Amino acid sequence: MQSKIQTLPKEVVNLIAAGEVIDSLAAVVRELVENSLDAGATRIIISIISEQWRVQISDNGMGMNLANLKQAAHPHSTSKITNLQDLTKISSLGFRGEALHSLANLSNLEILSRPKSPISENENEGWRVVYNEQGKAVEVERIAIAPGTIVKVSNLFGKWPVRRHGMPSPAQQMRGIQLIIQQIALCYPDVTWQVWQGSKLWIQISPGATAKQILPQLLSTVRLSDLQYIQQEIDEEELNIETANFSQYQNSQVLDRQSLELVLGLPDRCHRRRPDWVKVAINGRVVKVPELEQIIISSLARTCPRDRYPVCFIHLQIFPYQINWNRHPAKTEIYLDNLNFWQQQINLAIGKALQFSSDIMPEFPLSERVEKILKVSENTGNYQTRRSIEVSPGNTEEKERELGLIELKAIAQLHNTYIVAEHPSGIWLIEQHIAHERILYEQLCDAWQLIDLEPPIILHNLSSAQIEQLQRLNIEVETFGDLLWAARTAPEMLAKRNDTADALVELSKGGDLESAKVATACRSAIRNGTPLSLPEMQSLLNKWQLTRNPRTCPHGRPIYLPLEESALARFFRRHWVIGKSHGI
């Protein structure tokens, strides 16, 4: 049944009034597009002529009947909420009922609409309504139109030339519109978008199953294979909500579950010069939550190169009563309950996305024909596929842990630098030094320990700044003579090395504790040029792939290069089918 647009009671208006929301062409687009999405639109076409201050939004949403059209531009008129209790269960993008009234006051506004599911035959027709400055319908006529709504805004700020003069340049305003469309498209991946700039098609976004399919359309440098996707439900019992507080909202929830959706650019493949693509959305709207944005950046610390930032989009579906949207007129900033809980969930999801896992890193798909060949060969050979290992009886969790989350078999060492490993999907090259560096760095993060040095290490020609730096790292240093100092403690990983003195001097040259851990791991890792036996290489691979972030070293360098079987087949122009000549 179609919702009725009605004027809100005064006490509700006083709680949600947030001032005028229309301050630019981008704000016009934002407010009208949000109305289209609330109406269930799956196709939205936007036409903009910035020089004429004109915007037109067309959608295939539920549409409006004549009664709703006449009421739509009245102040604080909305179909989204009706009373005070509704403020605790807001699930729509718009709810204040300010946007259309503001547009009527600031521009020439007309709306064309036809209901998609009319209540009666009398309502199965389209109408065109023109509004005056007070939001009242002054022209009404029947028109032929497909189900949906077209909103036309022209001569924006025409009566306020001073406001126009203070607006950003047309190019900046178009950039603002582009950003809004990109953000909304990530939250609503099933919507088809077209944005026209005059007679030129400017932006086109095809629908996808998830935000993962949308992001490569927005960033030309990002490919689908560069992204990791996780979607998981969140159990509300983990929130530790008091029963008394939860019960008063339980029967009014529009959402029946809470969830977290993560699209992460793998740090060994894509990153940015600015944190402009660290984005958080809550219940369908990208918002500014500095505490959540910071946890994303800190969770991905020591994964990207220096002065680079990750590509990450997180969409949280949260019970509405935990959100207060009245922090900003444009609803771009919010107050969020249980902030610490959501920080923990984001941190866990990013950690899961960075690991090698069968859940997020599917096996190389084998055709039915190849499966038959392997099944026959297993009976006569000593080779077993991963599938057969996992389902065979008698396997213990320890054995599965020993195999790791993916199957990598060391087969050679190249230039005493790269480990050549066989993988179910092809061949991987792993640089031994930075793989070992990742292992040691995470060990140091888990247990940074200083031990006593017997005898102490003598250091020469240290400056006062170097002495202070070592003391900040809790390394005990005391005067031993003229321009000589005795270091009586050192990180455990460095204490038994032959170059402990050089390592301590390196640590004295600056940096925080994290930098000291990185420097210690780098110095202690296997050097390139060191020959390794197959068992040593296999042991290194097993430990490396079980690290929390096996994709990059602490400096942000990629650790491995995958050569997929499909790419090898294309390069060698191999199109024959395995087993075909054997009659399988």
C-alpha positions as a printed Julia matrix, in Angstrom:
584×3 Matrix{Float64}:
  0.0     0.0     0.0
  1.24    3.45   -0.9
  2.33    5.58    2.07
  0.58    8.87    2.66
  2.57   12.09    2.74
  1.48   14.18    5.72
  2.71   17.13    7.75
  4.61   16.15   10.9
  3.42   17.16   14.38
  5.17   20.19   15.87
  6.98   18.19   18.58
  8.52   15.92   15.95
  9.59   18.9    13.82
 11.37   20.44   16.79
 13.41   17.27   17.28
 14.55   16.82   13.7
 14.72   20.33   12.22
 18.25   20.85   10.98
 18.11   23.98    8.89
 18.12   24.34    5.14
 19.67   21.32    3.42
 19.98   22.73   -0.11
 23.24   24.62   -0.5
 24.51   23.52   -3.94
 23.71   21.51   -7.06
 25.29   18.5    -5.37
 22.85   18.86   -2.45
 19.95   18.9    -4.91
 21.18   15.67   -6.48
 21.78   14.05   -3.07
 18.32   14.82   -1.69
 16.41   13.83   -4.84
 18.4    10.64   -5.4
 17.79    9.61   -1.79
 14.04   10.08   -2.38
 14.29    7.89   -5.48
 16.05    5.13   -3.55
 13.5     5.34   -0.74
 10.87    4.82   -3.44
 12.53    1.55   -4.47
 14.04    2.76   -7.75
 16.42    0.42   -9.58
 17.17    2.81  -12.46
 18.02    6.47  -11.88
 18.85    8.98  -14.63
 20.29   12.37  -13.68
 20.53   15.29  -16.09
 22.51   18.39  -15.14
 23.04   21.71  -16.88
 25.19   23.54  -14.36
 25.37   26.77  -16.4
 21.58   27.04  -16.22
 21.35   25.75  -12.63
 19.1    22.91  -13.75
 18.8    19.37  -12.39
 16.42   16.62  -13.44
 16.12   13.23  -11.72
 14.13   10.41  -13.34
 13.49    7.07  -11.63
 11.39    3.93  -11.93
 10.34    3.93   -8.27
  6.89    3.52   -6.74
  5.68    6.95   -7.87
  3.06    9.18   -6.25
 -0.67    9.73   -6.67
 -2.17   13.21   -7.02
 -2.93   13.63   -3.32
  0.67   12.92   -2.35
  2.0    15.15   -5.14
  0.01   18.11   -3.82
  1.35   17.54   -0.31
  4.98   16.66   -1.23
  6.48   20.18   -1.09
  4.78   21.36    2.09
  7.23   22.06    4.95
  8.07   19.0     7.06
  5.8    16.75    5.0
  7.0    13.17    4.7
  5.77    9.59    4.4
  8.85    8.19    6.17
  7.9     8.91    9.8
  4.69    9.9    11.59
  5.44   10.2    15.34
  8.15   10.34   18.0
  8.48    6.57   18.17
  9.41    6.42   14.49
 12.6     8.39   15.22
 13.99    5.24   16.89
 13.48    3.05   13.8
 14.51    5.18   10.83
 15.4     2.94    7.9
 14.96    5.41    5.03
 17.5     7.84    3.63
 15.2    10.82    3.96
 12.75   11.48    6.77
 12.7    15.19    7.64
 10.46   16.39    4.8
 12.56   19.51    4.19
 14.2    18.95    0.79
 11.27   19.46   -1.61
  9.98   22.44    0.33
 13.44   24.03    0.26
 13.68   23.39   -3.49
 10.29   25.01   -4.05
 11.51   28.05   -2.12
 14.91   28.26   -3.85
 14.04   27.31   -7.45
 11.32   26.52   -9.96
 10.09   23.05   -8.97
  7.86   20.67  -10.85
  7.25   16.95  -10.34
  5.84   14.41  -12.78
  4.78   11.08  -11.31
  2.64    8.0   -11.78
  2.12    5.26   -9.17
  3.6     1.87   -9.99
  1.02    0.01   -7.91
 -2.13    2.16   -7.85
 -4.72    1.49   -5.17
 -7.58    2.08   -7.58
 -8.08    2.52  -11.32
 -8.58    6.26  -10.79
 -4.99    6.53   -9.59
 -3.51    4.69  -12.56
 -2.57    7.88  -14.35
  0.29   10.34  -14.39
  0.24   13.91  -13.12
  2.38   17.0   -13.49
  2.43   19.46  -10.61
  4.17   22.86  -10.46
  4.78   24.43   -7.04
  5.09   28.0    -5.84
  7.63   29.32   -3.33
  5.54   28.1    -0.37
  5.4    24.56   -1.75
  1.74   24.73   -2.8
  0.57   23.21   -6.08
 -0.31   25.98   -8.5
 -0.49   23.97  -11.75
 -1.91   20.46  -12.03
 -2.41   18.51  -15.24
 -2.7    14.92  -16.41
  0.22   13.62  -18.47
  1.33   10.4   -20.11
  4.29    8.99  -18.16
  5.7     5.59  -17.27
  5.4     4.52  -13.61
  7.94    6.4   -11.56
  8.85   10.01  -10.85
 10.61   12.87  -12.64
 11.66   15.87  -10.57
 12.7    19.03  -12.43
 14.59   21.81  -10.64
 15.5    24.92  -12.61
 16.81   28.41  -11.9
 18.28   27.33   -8.56
 19.08   30.37   -6.37
 17.77   32.56   -9.2
 16.32   35.05   -6.7
 19.5    34.99   -4.63
 22.32   36.04   -7.02
 24.65   36.7    -4.08
 24.41   33.03   -3.09
 25.18   31.97   -6.63
 28.21   34.21   -6.64
 29.56   32.48   -3.54
 29.18   28.99   -4.97
 32.15   26.83   -6.02
 33.09   26.75   -9.69
 31.01   24.54  -12.03
 33.88   22.02  -12.17
 33.98   21.77   -8.38
 30.22   21.35   -8.19
 30.34   18.56  -10.76
 33.07   16.9    -8.74
 30.8    17.06   -5.71
 27.98   15.43   -7.69
 30.34   12.69   -8.91
 31.42   11.93   -5.34
 27.82   11.68   -4.14
 26.85    9.3    -6.96
 29.91    7.13   -6.32
 29.18    6.85   -2.61
 25.5     6.03   -3.08
 26.25    3.52   -5.86
 28.49    1.55   -3.48
 25.65    1.35   -0.96
 23.07    0.35   -3.6
 24.92   -1.91   -6.07
 21.7    -3.19   -7.68
 20.85    0.23   -9.14
 21.63    1.32  -12.7
 22.94    4.89  -12.92
 23.22    7.37  -15.76
 24.4    10.94  -15.3
 24.13   13.34  -18.23
 25.99   16.63  -18.41
 23.95   18.52  -20.94
 23.65   16.19  -23.93
 26.77   14.19  -23.01
 26.7    10.97  -21.01
 29.12   11.67  -18.16
 28.78    8.75  -15.71
 27.34    5.3   -16.26
 27.38    2.61  -13.57
 26.09   -0.88  -14.26
 24.47   -2.85  -11.44
 26.3    -5.62   -9.6
 25.66   -8.24   -6.97
 27.76   -6.42   -4.35
 29.82   -3.27   -3.91
 32.82   -5.28   -5.09
 31.48   -5.13   -8.66
 30.85   -1.37   -8.38
 34.23   -0.19   -7.09
 36.25   -1.04  -10.27
 33.76    1.06  -12.25
 34.57    4.04  -10.04
 38.37    3.65   -9.87
 39.92    2.91  -13.25
 43.18    1.69  -11.67
 41.42   -1.01   -9.62
 40.55   -4.4   -11.06
 38.05   -6.87   -9.68
 40.87   -9.29   -8.82
 42.51   -6.57   -6.68
 39.63   -6.63   -4.22
 38.72   -8.87   -1.32
 35.09   -9.15   -0.25
 33.61  -10.23    3.06
 29.99  -10.14    4.15
 29.0   -11.43    7.56
 26.09  -11.16    9.96
 26.64   -9.69   13.41
 25.0   -11.37   16.38
 23.22   -8.72   18.45
 23.94  -10.75   21.6
 27.6    -9.76   21.24
 26.6    -6.12   21.72
 25.88   -6.73   25.41
 22.69   -4.7    25.17
 20.74   -4.54   28.4
 17.52   -6.52   28.05
 15.45   -3.64   29.39
 16.79   -1.25   26.78
 16.5    -3.71   23.93
 12.96   -4.89   24.65
 11.39   -1.48   24.09
 12.66   -1.46   20.48
 12.55   -5.15   19.67
  9.06   -5.14   18.18
  9.73   -2.06   16.06
 12.86   -3.13   14.22
 12.75   -2.71   10.47
 16.08   -4.52   10.11
 15.87   -8.14   11.22
 19.65   -8.53   11.43
 22.88   -6.59   11.64
 25.7    -7.14    9.19
 29.1    -5.95    8.04
 30.14   -5.76    4.39
 33.8    -5.18    3.52
 35.4    -4.42    0.16
 39.17   -4.2     0.64
 41.78   -3.36   -1.94
 44.57   -5.86   -1.37
 47.54   -3.8    -0.16
 50.0    -5.56   -2.48
 47.91   -4.5    -5.48
 46.28   -1.11   -4.89
 46.64    1.89   -2.59
 46.17    5.66   -2.72
 48.2     8.8    -2.06
 45.39   10.14    0.15
 42.87    8.42    2.44
 40.07    9.5     0.08
 38.89    5.93   -0.47
 38.64    4.91    3.16
 34.86    5.03    3.38
 32.29    3.93    5.95
 28.58    3.58    5.2
 25.84    2.94    7.72
 22.38    1.77    6.66
 22.76    2.87    3.06
 24.57    6.19    3.5
 28.29    7.01    3.48
 29.0     8.95    6.68
 31.92   10.53    8.48
 32.81    8.53   11.56
 36.45    9.44   12.32
 36.74    6.71   14.97
 35.8     4.0    12.45
 37.91    5.48    9.65
 40.92    5.57   11.96
 40.49    1.91   12.96
 40.53    1.0     9.25
 43.79    2.87    8.69
 45.42    1.49   11.86
 44.28   -2.07   11.06
 46.06   -1.77    7.72
 49.18   -0.15    9.14
 52.44   -1.67    7.89
 50.67   -3.16    4.86
 50.9    -0.27    2.34
 54.07    1.51    1.21
 55.16    4.6     3.07
 52.8     7.59    2.74
 50.19    5.47    0.97
 46.66    4.68    2.14
 44.38    1.7     1.58
 41.3     1.36   -0.58
 38.54    0.19    1.74
 34.75    0.4     1.83
 32.81   -0.84    4.84
 29.01   -0.92    4.97
 27.39   -1.56    8.35
 23.73   -2.49    8.73
 22.86   -1.47   12.28
 19.59   -1.51   14.2
 18.16    2.02   13.76
 17.72    2.72   17.48
 21.52    2.72   17.87
 21.9     5.64   15.43
 21.16    9.34   15.84
 21.07   11.01   12.42
 20.6    14.53   13.78
 24.27   15.45   14.01
 24.47   17.15   10.58
 21.82   18.69    8.27
 22.95   16.49    5.36
 23.08   13.43    7.65
 26.74   12.9     6.74
 27.77   12.73   10.41
 26.05   10.64   13.07
 26.09    9.65   16.71
 26.57    5.89   17.03
 26.02    3.72   20.09
 28.42    0.85   20.89
 31.25    2.47   18.93
 33.91    0.24   20.51
 32.03   -2.88   19.46
 31.93   -1.82   15.8
 35.61   -0.89   15.89
 36.36   -4.44   17.04
 34.19   -5.96   14.31
 35.91   -3.88   11.61
 39.34   -4.83   12.91
 38.42   -8.54   12.87
 36.95   -8.35    9.36
 40.04   -6.62    7.94
 42.28   -9.18    9.63
 40.25  -11.97    8.05
 40.43  -10.34    4.6
 44.21  -10.02    4.75
 44.84  -13.67    5.56
 45.07  -16.54    3.11
 41.84  -18.42    3.7
 39.73  -20.89    1.77
 36.67  -18.79    2.7
 37.88  -15.67    0.89
 40.42  -17.2    -1.46
 38.57  -19.95   -3.35
 40.45  -22.89   -4.75
 41.41  -23.03   -8.39
 38.24  -24.38  -10.04
 38.8   -27.79  -11.61
 36.56  -29.02  -14.37
 34.64  -32.26  -13.98
 36.93  -33.88  -16.57
 40.07  -32.99  -14.59
 38.45  -34.17  -11.35
 37.97  -37.61  -12.92
 41.62  -37.78  -14.03
 42.87  -36.87  -10.54
 40.53  -39.35   -8.9
 41.89  -42.17  -11.08
 45.51  -41.11  -10.65
 45.23  -40.98   -6.85
 44.51  -44.7    -6.71
 47.79  -45.55   -8.44
 50.07  -42.66   -7.44
 51.27  -41.02   -4.28
 49.71  -37.64   -5.02
 46.55  -36.46   -3.27
 44.49  -33.39   -4.09
 43.58  -30.94   -1.4
 39.93  -31.96   -1.58
 40.73  -35.6    -0.86
 42.97  -34.66    2.06
 40.28  -32.57    3.68
 37.52  -35.15    3.46
 39.48  -38.3     4.2
 38.89  -39.83    7.65
 41.48  -39.62   10.39
 42.68  -36.08    9.64
 43.31  -34.04   12.75
 43.11  -30.28   13.23
 46.86  -30.29   13.79
 47.38  -31.87   10.36
 45.14  -29.25    8.72
 47.05  -26.51   10.51
 50.3   -28.02    9.33
 49.07  -27.99    5.72
 48.05  -24.36    6.13
 45.06  -22.56    4.68
 46.35  -22.92    1.13
 48.53  -25.57   -0.41
 52.01  -24.35   -1.34
 54.79  -26.77   -2.23
 58.35  -25.45   -2.5
 59.98  -26.87   -5.62
 63.05  -24.67   -6.26
 65.04  -21.56   -5.38
 65.75  -18.94   -8.01
 68.96  -16.86   -7.73
 69.07  -17.75   -4.02
 66.39  -15.06   -3.62
 63.0   -16.32   -4.78
 61.24  -19.47   -3.67
 59.39  -21.15   -6.53
 56.25  -22.8    -5.14
 53.57  -24.92   -6.76
 50.02  -23.84   -6.01
 46.72  -25.49   -7.08
 46.07  -22.52   -9.38
 49.57  -22.22  -10.86
 53.04  -21.11   -9.71
 54.0   -18.56   -7.07
 57.28  -16.68   -6.65
 57.96  -15.65   -3.04
 60.87  -13.39   -2.07
 62.46  -15.13    0.88
 63.78  -12.07    2.74
 60.55  -10.11    2.98
 58.48  -13.26    3.62
 60.72  -13.99    6.6
 60.59  -10.32    7.58
 56.79  -10.51    7.77
 57.04  -13.6    10.01
 59.53  -11.95   12.38
 57.68   -8.63   12.47
 54.46  -10.27   13.61
 56.39  -12.24   16.22
 57.81   -8.98   17.54
 54.36   -7.38   17.55
 53.13  -10.26   19.69
 56.13  -10.29   22.02
 58.62   -7.4    22.01
 61.08   -8.35   24.73
 64.33   -6.8    25.96
 66.94   -9.03   27.63
 70.14   -8.33   29.58
 73.44   -8.32   27.7
 76.36  -10.12   29.31
 78.84   -8.68   28.67
 77.36   -5.28   27.66
 77.78   -3.99   24.11
 80.09   -1.0    23.76
 78.82    1.77   21.48
 80.95    4.59   20.09
 80.33    8.26   19.3
 76.63    8.46   20.13
 74.96   11.87   20.19
 72.66   12.97   22.98
 69.7    12.51   20.61
 70.73    8.92   19.95
 71.02    8.23   23.69
 67.54    9.67   24.26
 66.14    7.57   21.41
 67.51    4.33   22.89
 66.1     5.27   26.29
 62.68    5.9    24.71
 62.83    2.29   23.5
 63.67    1.24   27.11
 67.16    0.1    26.06
 69.45    0.64   29.04
 72.52    2.72   28.11
 75.12    4.23   30.45
 78.41    6.11   30.07
 81.42    3.78   29.85
 84.24    6.18   29.06
 85.23    9.01   26.78
 82.73    8.89   23.85
 81.88    5.31   24.89
 78.56    3.95   26.12
 77.59    0.53   27.37
 74.26   -0.96   26.24
 73.13   -3.4    28.94
 69.84   -4.5    27.32
 68.74   -5.19   23.76
 65.79   -6.72   21.88
 65.95  -10.49   22.26
 66.06  -11.04   18.5
 69.19   -8.88   18.22
 71.02   -9.9    21.4
 72.85  -12.95   20.03
 73.82  -11.54   16.65
 77.35  -10.66   15.65
 76.24   -7.19   14.57
 74.3    -6.28   17.72
 76.26   -3.01   18.07
 75.39   -1.96   14.51
 71.74   -2.89   15.12
 71.57   -0.75   18.26
 73.14    2.19   16.46
 70.5     1.8    13.74
 67.72    1.86   16.36
 69.24    4.98   17.91
 68.74    7.0    14.72
 65.04    7.64   15.28
 61.55    6.23   14.95
 58.91    4.95   17.32
 58.54    1.44   18.73
 56.8     0.21   15.56
 59.73    1.42   13.47
 62.11   -0.35   15.83
 60.19   -3.6    15.35
 60.35   -3.22   11.58
 64.09   -2.48   11.64
 64.73   -5.45   13.94
 62.71   -7.82   11.74
 64.44   -6.56    8.58
 67.94   -7.03   10.04
 67.11  -10.49   11.42
 65.41  -11.9     8.33
 67.11  -14.29    5.9
 69.16  -12.3     3.43
 68.61  -12.56   -0.29
 71.44  -14.56   -1.76
 71.28  -17.18    1.03
 70.87  -20.72   -0.33
 68.05  -22.73    1.28
 67.25  -26.42    1.17
 63.77  -27.61    0.14
 62.79  -28.4     3.77
 63.95  -24.93    4.83
 61.98  -23.29    2.02
 58.88  -25.32    2.85
 59.13  -24.42    6.53
 59.41  -20.74    5.63
 56.36  -20.96    3.35
 54.29  -22.72    6.01
 55.06  -20.07    8.6
 54.62  -17.19    6.17
 51.19  -18.14    4.87
 49.85  -18.35    8.44
 50.8   -14.76    9.27
 48.07  -12.2     9.8
 49.03  -10.29    6.65
 50.98  -12.48    4.24
 50.52  -10.15    1.28
 53.03   -7.4     2.06
 56.09   -6.86    4.21
 56.05   -4.21    6.98
 57.38   -1.68    4.43
 54.41   -2.34    2.13
 56.29   -4.32   -0.55
 54.43   -7.26   -2.15
 55.81  -10.59   -0.94
 54.64  -12.93   -3.69
 53.87  -12.97   -7.4
 51.17  -15.43   -8.52
 51.35  -16.87  -12.02
 47.91  -18.36  -12.52
 47.36  -21.44  -14.65
 44.8   -19.58  -16.75
 47.35  -16.85  -17.57
 49.99  -19.46  -18.42
 47.54  -21.23  -20.71
 46.76  -17.98  -22.54
 50.43  -17.12  -22.94
 51.3   -20.55  -24.36
 48.09  -20.55  -26.44
 47.05  -23.83  -24.89
 43.4   -24.5   -25.68
 43.25  -28.28  -25.66
 41.3   -30.11  -22.97
 43.11  -32.38  -20.52
 42.13  -36.02  -20.99
 40.31  -35.57  -24.27
 42.84  -37.74  -26.09
 42.28  -40.49  -23.5
 38.58  -40.71  -24.16
 37.43  -39.36  -20.81
